Coordinates of C-alpha atoms and ligand atoms in Angstrom, one line a residue:
X16 CA 63.4 -24.8 18.0
X17 CA 62.1 -27.6 15.8
X18 CA 61.2 -27.0 12.3
X19 CA 58.0 -28.5 11.0
X20 CA 57.3 -28.5 7.3
X21 CA 54.0 -29.1 5.7
X22 CA 53.9 -30.3 2.0
X23 CA 51.8 -27.3 0.9
X24 CA 52.9 -24.9 -1.7
X25 CA 50.4 -22.1 -1.7
X26 CA 49.5 -20.5 -5.0
X27 CA 50.4 -16.8 -5.1
X28 CA 46.9 -15.7 -4.1
X29 CA 46.6 -18.3 -1.3
X30 CA 50.0 -17.0 -0.1
X31 CA 48.7 -13.5 -0.2
X32 CA 45.8 -14.5 2.0
X33 CA 48.0 -16.4 4.5
X34 CA 50.3 -13.4 4.8
X35 CA 47.6 -10.9 5.4
X36 CA 45.0 -12.9 7.4
X37 CA 44.1 -11.4 10.8
X38 CA 42.2 -12.6 13.8
X39 CA 39.0 -12.5 11.8
X40 CA 39.0 -12.9 8.0
X41 CA 36.5 -13.3 5.3
X42 CA 37.3 -14.6 1.8
X43 CA 34.8 -14.7 -1.0
X44 CA 36.1 -17.0 -3.7
X45 CA 35.0 -18.5 -7.0
X46 CA 34.3 -22.2 -7.3
X47 CA 37.4 -24.3 -7.4
X48 CA 39.6 -21.5 -6.2
X49 CA 41.3 -23.8 -3.7
X50 CA 39.3 -22.6 -0.7
X51 CA 39.3 -25.8 1.2
X52 CA 43.0 -26.4 0.7
X53 CA 43.7 -22.8 1.8
X54 CA 41.3 -23.0 4.8
X55 CA 42.8 -26.3 6.1
X56 CA 46.3 -24.9 5.8
X57 CA 45.4 -21.7 7.6
X58 CA 43.9 -23.7 10.4
X59 CA 47.0 -25.9 10.6
X60 CA 49.3 -22.9 10.7
X61 CA 47.2 -21.2 13.4
X62 CA 47.4 -24.3 15.6
X63 CA 51.1 -25.0 15.0
X64 CA 52.1 -21.5 15.9
X65 CA 49.8 -21.3 19.0
X66 CA 51.7 -21.3 22.3
X67 CA 48.7 -21.6 24.6
X68 CA 48.3 -24.9 26.5
X69 CA 46.2 -27.4 24.5
X70 CA 45.1 -25.3 21.6
X71 CA 42.0 -26.5 19.7
X72 CA 40.8 -25.7 16.2
X73 CA 37.8 -26.6 14.1
X74 CA 37.1 -27.0 10.5
X75 CA 33.4 -26.8 9.8
X76 CA 31.7 -27.7 6.5
X77 CA 28.0 -27.4 5.8
X78 CA 27.6 -31.2 6.3
X79 CA 29.5 -33.9 8.0
X80 CA 29.7 -35.8 4.7
X81 CA 31.5 -32.8 3.1
X82 CA 33.9 -32.5 5.9
X83 CA 34.7 -36.2 5.8
X84 CA 34.9 -36.5 2.0
X85 CA 37.0 -33.4 1.2
X86 CA 38.6 -31.8 4.2
X87 CA 39.7 -35.0 5.9
X88 CA 41.9 -36.0 3.0
X89 CA 43.4 -32.6 2.8
X90 CA 44.1 -32.7 6.6
X91 CA 45.8 -36.1 6.2
X92 CA 47.8 -34.9 3.2
X93 CA 49.1 -31.7 4.8
X94 CA 49.6 -32.8 8.4
X95 CA 50.7 -36.3 7.5
X96 CA 54.3 -35.2 7.4
X97 CA 54.3 -33.8 10.9
X98 CA 56.0 -36.2 13.2
X99 CA 53.7 -37.5 15.9
X100 CA 50.5 -36.4 14.1
X101 CA 47.7 -38.9 14.9
X102 CA 44.5 -39.3 12.9
X103 CA 41.3 -40.5 14.5
X104 CA 39.0 -41.2 11.6
X105 CA 35.9 -42.2 13.5
X106 CA 36.0 -38.8 15.3
X107 CA 37.4 -36.9 12.4
X108 CA 40.0 -35.5 14.7
X109 CA 43.7 -34.8 14.2
X110 CA 46.0 -34.8 17.2
X111 CA 49.2 -32.9 16.7
X112 CA 52.2 -32.9 18.9
X113 CA 52.1 -30.5 21.8
X114 CA 48.5 -31.4 22.8
X115 CA 47.0 -29.6 19.8
X116 CA 43.8 -30.7 18.3
X117 CA 41.8 -30.2 15.1
X118 CA 38.2 -31.3 14.9
X119 CA 36.4 -31.6 11.5
X120 CA 32.7 -31.1 11.8
X121 CA 29.5 -30.7 9.8
X122 CA 27.3 -27.7 10.6
X123 CA 24.2 -29.8 10.6
X124 CA 24.9 -31.3 14.0
X125 CA 26.4 -28.4 15.9
X126 CA 25.8 -30.0 19.3
X127 CA 29.1 -31.7 19.1
X128 CA 30.6 -28.3 19.4
X129 CA 28.8 -27.2 22.6
X130 CA 31.0 -26.6 25.5
X131 CA 34.2 -26.8 23.4
X132 CA 36.6 -24.0 23.5
X133 CA 38.3 -23.0 20.3
X134 CA 41.4 -21.1 19.4
X135 CA 40.6 -20.9 15.7
X136 CA 37.7 -21.9 13.5
X137 CA 37.2 -22.2 9.8
X138 CA 33.7 -22.1 8.3
X139 CA 34.0 -23.4 4.7
X140 CA 31.2 -22.7 2.2
X141 CA 29.8 -20.4 4.8
X142 CA 26.8 -19.4 2.6
X143 CA 25.5 -23.0 3.1
X144 CA 26.0 -23.1 6.8
X145 CA 23.1 -22.5 9.3
X146 CA 23.4 -18.8 10.2
X147 CA 22.7 -19.6 13.9
X148 CA 25.8 -21.6 14.2
X149 CA 28.2 -18.7 14.6
X150 CA 26.4 -16.5 17.1
X151 CA 25.0 -19.3 19.2
X152 CA 27.8 -21.8 19.3
X153 CA 31.0 -20.6 17.7
X154 CA 31.3 -17.1 19.2
X155 CA 30.9 -18.3 22.8
X156 CA 33.5 -21.1 22.1
X157 CA 36.0 -18.4 20.9
X158 CA 35.5 -16.1 23.8
X159 CA 37.4 -18.0 26.4
X160 CA 40.8 -17.8 24.6
X161 CA 40.4 -14.9 22.2
X162 CA 40.1 -17.2 19.3
X163 CA 40.0 -16.3 15.7
X164 CA 37.7 -17.1 12.8
X165 CA 37.8 -17.5 9.1
X166 CA 34.7 -17.4 6.9
X167 CA 35.2 -18.6 3.4
X168 CA 32.9 -19.5 0.5
X169 CA 31.2 -18.8 -2.8
X170 CA 28.3 -16.3 -2.6
X171 CA 24.7 -17.5 -2.5
X172 CA 22.6 -14.4 -2.7
X173 CA 22.3 -11.7 0.0
X174 CA 22.3 -14.1 2.9
X175 CA 24.3 -14.3 6.1
X176 CA 27.6 -14.8 4.2
X177 CA 27.0 -11.5 2.5
X178 CA 26.2 -9.9 5.9
X179 CA 29.3 -11.2 7.4
X180 CA 31.4 -10.1 4.4
X181 CA 29.8 -6.6 4.4
X182 CA 30.3 -6.1 8.1
X183 CA 33.9 -7.3 7.9
X184 CA 34.6 -5.1 4.9
X185 CA 33.4 -2.1 6.7
X186 CA 35.7 -2.9 9.7
X187 CA 38.6 -3.6 7.4
X188 CA 38.1 -0.4 5.4
X189 CA 37.9 1.5 8.7
X190 CA 41.3 0.2 9.5
X191 CA 40.4 -2.1 12.3
X192 CA 43.4 -4.3 12.7
X193 CA 41.5 -7.5 13.6
X194 CA 39.8 -7.7 10.3
X195 CA 40.8 -8.8 6.8
X196 CA 38.6 -9.4 3.7
X197 CA 39.4 -10.4 0.2
X198 CA 37.5 -11.4 -3.0
X199 CA 38.9 -13.7 -5.7
X200 CA 37.0 -13.7 -9.0
X201 CA 37.8 -16.2 -11.7
X202 CA 38.4 -13.5 -14.3
X203 CA 41.1 -12.1 -12.0
X204 CA 42.8 -15.2 -10.6
X205 CA 43.4 -16.9 -13.9
X206 CA 43.2 -20.3 -12.0
X207 CA 40.6 -21.9 -14.2
X208 CA 41.5 -22.3 -17.9
X209 CA 39.5 -20.3 -20.4
X210 CA 38.0 -23.3 -22.1
X211 CA 36.6 -24.5 -18.8
X212 CA 35.1 -21.2 -18.0
X213 CA 33.4 -21.1 -21.4
X214 CA 32.1 -24.6 -20.8
X215 CA 30.8 -23.6 -17.4
X216 CA 29.1 -20.5 -18.8
X217 CA 27.3 -22.7 -21.4
X218 CA 26.0 -25.1 -18.7
X219 CA 24.4 -22.4 -16.5
X220 CA 22.5 -19.2 -16.6
X221 CA 24.4 -15.9 -16.7
X222 CA 23.3 -15.1 -13.2
X223 CA 24.5 -18.4 -11.9
X224 CA 27.8 -18.0 -13.7
X225 CA 28.3 -14.6 -12.1
X226 CA 27.6 -16.0 -8.7
X227 CA 29.8 -19.1 -9.0
X228 CA 32.8 -17.6 -10.9
X229 CA 32.6 -13.8 -10.5
X230 CA 31.6 -13.8 -6.8
X231 CA 28.4 -11.9 -7.4
X232 CA 26.0 -11.7 -4.4
X233 CA 23.5 -10.2 -6.7
X234 CA 22.3 -13.3 -8.4
X235 CA 19.0 -14.8 -7.3
X236 CA 19.5 -18.0 -5.3
X237 CA 19.5 -20.7 -7.9
X238 CA 16.7 -23.2 -7.5
X239 CA 15.1 -21.3 -4.6
X240 CA 11.4 -22.1 -4.0
X241 CA 10.5 -19.0 -2.1
X242 CA 13.3 -16.4 -2.6
X243 CA 11.4 -14.1 -4.9
X244 CA 8.2 -14.3 -2.9
X245 CA 10.0 -13.3 0.3
X246 CA 11.7 -10.5 -1.6
X247 CA 8.3 -9.4 -2.8
X248 CA 7.0 -9.5 0.8
X249 CA 9.8 -7.3 1.8
X250 CA 9.2 -4.8 -1.0
X251 CA 5.5 -4.7 -0.1
X252 CA 6.3 -3.9 3.5
X253 CA 4.9 -7.3 4.7
X254 CA 8.1 -8.0 6.7
X255 CA 7.7 -5.4 9.4
X256 CA 7.2 -4.7 13.1
X257 CA 4.1 -6.8 13.8
X258 CA 2.7 -6.7 17.3
X259 CA 0.7 -9.8 18.2
X260 CA -2.9 -9.3 19.0
X261 CA -3.7 -10.5 22.5
X262 CA -7.4 -10.9 21.8
X263 CA -6.8 -13.4 19.0
X264 CA -5.6 -17.0 19.5
X265 CA -2.0 -17.9 18.3
X266 CA -1.8 -21.0 16.3
X267 CA 1.4 -23.0 15.9
X268 CA 2.7 -25.2 13.0
X269 CA 5.4 -27.8 13.6
X270 CA 8.0 -29.8 11.8
X271 CA 9.1 -32.5 14.2
X272 CA 12.7 -33.6 14.2
X273 CA 13.9 -36.7 16.0
X274 CA 17.6 -36.4 15.8
X275 CA 17.2 -33.2 13.7
X276 CA 15.8 -29.8 14.4
X277 CA 12.2 -29.2 15.4
X278 CA 10.8 -25.9 14.0
X279 CA 7.7 -24.1 15.0
X280 CA 5.9 -21.1 13.4
X281 CA 3.5 -19.0 15.5
X282 CA 0.7 -17.3 13.6
X283 CA -2.6 -15.4 14.0
X284 CA -5.4 -14.9 11.5
X285 CA -5.9 -11.2 11.3
X286 CA -8.6 -9.4 9.4
X287 CA -6.7 -8.9 6.2
X288 CA -4.1 -11.6 6.1
X289 CA -2.4 -14.2 8.2
X290 CA 0.3 -12.8 10.5
X291 CA 3.4 -14.8 11.3
X292 CA 4.4 -13.4 14.7
X293 CA 7.1 -15.7 16.0
X294 CA 9.4 -18.6 15.1
X295 CA 11.3 -21.1 17.2
X296 CA 13.8 -23.8 16.3
X297 CA 16.1 -26.0 18.3
X298 CA 18.0 -29.3 17.7
X299 CA 18.5 -32.3 20.0
X300 CA 15.6 -31.4 22.4
X301 CA 12.7 -33.5 23.5
X302 CA 9.0 -32.6 23.3
X303 CA 9.1 -31.4 26.9
X304 CA 11.5 -28.6 25.9
X305 CA 9.1 -27.4 23.2
X306 CA 6.0 -27.6 25.4
X307 CA 7.8 -25.5 28.0
X308 CA 8.9 -23.1 25.3
X309 CA 5.3 -22.6 24.3
X310 CA 4.0 -22.0 27.8
X311 CA 6.8 -19.6 28.4
X312 CA 5.5 -17.2 25.8
X313 CA 2.6 -14.8 26.6
X314 CA 0.3 -16.2 23.9
X315 CA -3.2 -17.7 24.3
X316 CA -3.1 -20.6 22.0
X317 CA -5.6 -21.8 19.4
X318 CA -4.7 -24.9 17.5
X319 CA -1.4 -26.7 17.2
X320 CA -0.9 -28.2 13.7
X321 CA 1.4 -31.1 13.2
X322 CA 2.3 -33.4 10.3
X323 CA 0.8 -36.9 10.2
X324 CA 4.0 -38.5 11.5
X325 CA 3.0 -37.3 14.9
X326 CA 0.7 -40.3 15.1
X327 CA 3.5 -42.8 14.7
X328 CA 4.2 -44.8 17.8
X329 CA 7.7 -44.7 19.2
X330 CA 9.5 -47.9 19.7
X331 CA 10.6 -47.3 23.3
X332 CA 7.5 -45.9 25.0
X333 CA 4.9 -47.3 22.7
X334 CA 3.3 -43.9 22.7
X335 CA 2.9 -41.6 19.8
X336 CA 4.3 -38.2 19.9
X337 CA 0.7 -36.9 19.6
X338 CA -0.1 -38.7 22.9
X339 CA 3.0 -37.4 24.6
X340 CA 2.3 -33.8 23.4
X341 CA -1.3 -34.3 24.6
X342 CA 0.0 -35.2 28.1
X343 CA 2.1 -32.0 28.0
X344 CA -1.0 -30.0 27.3
X345 CA -0.6 -29.6 23.6
X346 CA -3.6 -31.0 21.7
X347 CA -2.4 -31.7 18.1
X348 CA -4.4 -31.2 15.0
X349 CA -3.0 -33.3 12.2
X350 CA -2.9 -31.5 8.9
X351 CA -4.1 -33.0 5.7
X352 CA -1.7 -35.3 3.9
X353 CA -0.5 -33.4 0.9
X354 CA 2.4 -34.2 -1.3
X355 CA 5.5 -32.1 -0.8
X356 CA 5.0 -30.5 -4.2
X357 CA 1.4 -29.5 -3.3
X358 CA 2.5 -28.3 0.1
X359 CA 5.1 -26.1 -1.6
X360 CA 2.5 -24.8 -3.9
X361 CA 0.2 -24.0 -1.0
X362 CA 3.0 -22.2 0.7
X363 CA 3.7 -20.1 -2.4
X364 CA 0.1 -19.0 -2.5
X365 CA 0.2 -18.1 1.1
X366 CA 3.5 -16.2 0.8
X367 CA 1.8 -13.8 -1.6
X368 CA -0.3 -12.3 1.2
X369 CA 1.0 -13.2 4.6
X370 CA 2.8 -10.8 6.9
X371 CA 5.9 -11.5 9.1
X372 CA 7.4 -9.9 12.2
X373 CA 10.8 -9.0 10.9
X374 CA 12.7 -9.6 14.1
X375 CA 10.9 -12.6 15.8
X376 CA 10.6 -14.6 12.6
X377 CA 14.0 -13.5 11.2
X378 CA 15.7 -16.9 11.4
X379 CA 12.7 -18.7 9.9
X380 CA 12.6 -16.1 7.0
X381 CA 16.3 -16.6 6.4
X382 CA 15.6 -20.3 5.9
X383 CA 12.5 -19.7 3.7
X384 CA 14.6 -17.4 1.4
X385 CA 17.2 -20.1 0.9
X386 CA 15.1 -23.3 0.8
X387 CA 15.9 -24.7 -2.6
X388 CA 15.8 -27.6 -5.0
X389 CA 18.4 -30.3 -5.1
X390 CA 20.8 -29.8 -8.0
X391 CA 21.6 -32.8 -10.1
X392 CA 25.1 -32.1 -11.3
X393 CA 25.1 -35.1 -13.8
X394 CA 22.0 -33.9 -15.6
X395 CA 22.8 -30.2 -14.9
X396 CA 19.4 -29.3 -13.7
X397 CA 17.4 -28.9 -10.6
X398 CA 15.4 -31.9 -9.5
X399 CA 11.8 -31.7 -8.2
X400 CA 13.0 -32.6 -4.8
X401 CA 14.1 -30.1 -2.1
X402 CA 17.6 -30.2 -0.8
X403 CA 17.7 -31.3 2.8
X404 CA 19.8 -28.9 4.8
X405 CA 19.4 -26.4 7.6
X406 CA 16.6 -24.6 5.7
X407 CA 14.3 -27.7 5.6
X408 CA 12.9 -27.5 9.1
X409 CA 11.6 -24.0 8.8
X410 CA 10.3 -24.7 5.3
X411 CA 8.6 -27.9 6.3
X412 CA 6.9 -26.3 9.3
X413 CA 5.8 -23.4 7.1
X414 CA 4.3 -26.0 4.7
X415 CA 2.4 -27.5 7.6
X416 CA 1.0 -24.0 8.4
X417 CA 0.0 -23.5 4.7
X418 CA -2.2 -26.6 4.9
X419 CA -3.6 -25.8 8.3
X420 CA -7.2 -25.1 8.4
X421 CA -7.9 -22.6 11.3
X422 CA -11.1 -21.2 12.6
X423 CA -11.4 -18.9 9.5
X424 CA -10.4 -21.7 7.1
X425 CA -7.7 -21.6 4.6
X426 CA -8.6 -19.3 1.8
X427 CA -6.5 -21.1 -0.7
X428 CA -7.4 -24.7 0.0
X429 CA -10.7 -26.3 -1.1
X430 CA -11.8 -29.5 0.4
X431 CA -12.5 -32.0 -2.4
X432 CA -13.0 -35.3 -0.7
X433 CA -12.9 -37.3 2.5
X434 CA -11.1 -40.6 2.2
X435 CA -10.7 -43.4 4.7
X436 CA -7.1 -44.5 5.1
X437 CA -5.4 -46.8 7.4
X438 CA -2.5 -45.3 9.3
X439 CA -0.6 -47.2 11.9
X440 CA -3.5 -49.7 12.3
X441 CA -6.2 -47.2 13.1
X442 CA -8.9 -46.0 10.6
X443 CA -8.5 -42.4 9.9
X444 CA -10.6 -40.1 7.9
X445 CA -8.4 -37.8 5.9
X446 CA -9.7 -34.7 4.1
X447 CA -8.3 -34.1 0.7
X448 CA -7.8 -30.7 -0.6
X449 CA -6.9 -28.9 -3.8
X450 CA -5.3 -25.6 -4.0
X451 CA -6.6 -22.5 -5.8
X452 CA -5.4 -18.9 -6.0
Ligands
ADP11 N1 48.3 -24.8 -3.4 C1 47.8 -25.7 -4.2 N2 48.7 -26.5 -4.8 C2 48.2 -27.5 -5.6 N3 46.9 -27.8 -5.8 C3 46.0 -27.0 -5.2 C4 46.4 -26.0 -4.3 N4 45.3 -25.4 -3.8 C5 44.3 -26.1 -4.4 N5 44.7 -27.1 -5.2 C6 43.9 -28.1 -5.9 O1 42.8 -27.3 -6.6 C7 41.6 -28.1 -6.6 C8 40.5 -27.2 -5.9 O2 40.9 -27.1 -4.5 P1 39.8 -27.0 -3.4 O3 40.5 -26.4 -2.2 O4 39.1 -28.3 -3.2 O5 38.9 -25.9 -4.1 P2 37.5 -25.2 -3.6 O6 37.3 -25.6 -2.2 O7 37.7 -23.7 -3.8 O8 36.4 -25.8 -4.5 C9 41.9 -29.4 -5.9 O9 42.2 -30.3 -6.8 C10 43.2 -29.0 -5.1 O10 43.9 -30.2 -4.8
MG12 MG1 35.8 -26.6 -1.1

């Protein structure tokens, strides 16, 4: 037997994790615990000790940029000493002797993962990863070879990371041998010097500090636009079983992605409030896919609301997406041009009264809860701009719905002017609105 040594000296708590980790593990850790170092080394160990033919592992960060910037250098550092290790930087792939492979990926383009089998997967900063990734893509990839998974991150409210942690904890406490969970708080690990913790506490709110350093899931999501409003909707019973009404038309509101996800909200105007009855999102699909998706549902459609970029002509076909959708039987209504800020404000007003079907709009609601401002670390405050991540598509489509004027009008938008504007060479009349409560 050949001995392979990796230049990694786990800290005592990291060692404790490696010794105890099972097929499925969840670790909730404070900021700068050494999560990524630990995760990369666990993955490496799993592959090196795997005796199946051609084992494959994946390290997944919330974005490709994060995987490349942070995990790739750790991968190089720790597997660089393995004789025969080969690094393919353009594909962010490490090939180890014995036909073993590690892929580094960003969760924002999960399509690279489709069809891959995996023996072990690490999801780093899982609270920031699209919740659909695991059930839709990772779990099927693990099934073929009884692969294992490791979820690791810092809390970000009661989201899918909490759900994963909570479910895993129950399995672990019930003595199920496949499961292991652990929590590492800064006050207990002693890894961060006291003066740094004091400085951190001064630079953020108590809630935020508890979240980042004391692993509290309880803290409100920092910088969230709609988190509290969705919580209020839940408290008021407005997230519920909501049957659609066949005698009323169903309207849709879209966010169009080209290489990104396209998101669609389905809603009806009911007597008392607007009802959001369904939600659909998919990445890497053409317009035909969405047109088919719409006609596959039992609804009778009213209007289809789309943002103004639907008028832009595409380079290849010379047709606009509006024309293509029209040919597919979807007549678009372009919503008024509003700034992102105003659109968010209109969404907030709407969120105080609208009702959601808990199950069918679940994935959209998850995203609305977590849609948040971009944090500017240099100036230590949240900027006016939203963070672009997996939550953006649902939030943008919701914003389109909030500015959509249906047959009964939008109660919170008042038309103030009509202005002529030139868009893509044609003269368009655009209605201008202001928002009121
Ligand atoms: N076992 C270790 N030995 C030495 N340095 C470590 C070890 N684990 C982590 N570090 C260092 O601690 C810092 C934080 O590690 P990292 O894994 O990036 O933290 P996190 O992902 O939790 O923010 C990095 O500078 C890293 O090199
Ligand atoms: Mg990290």
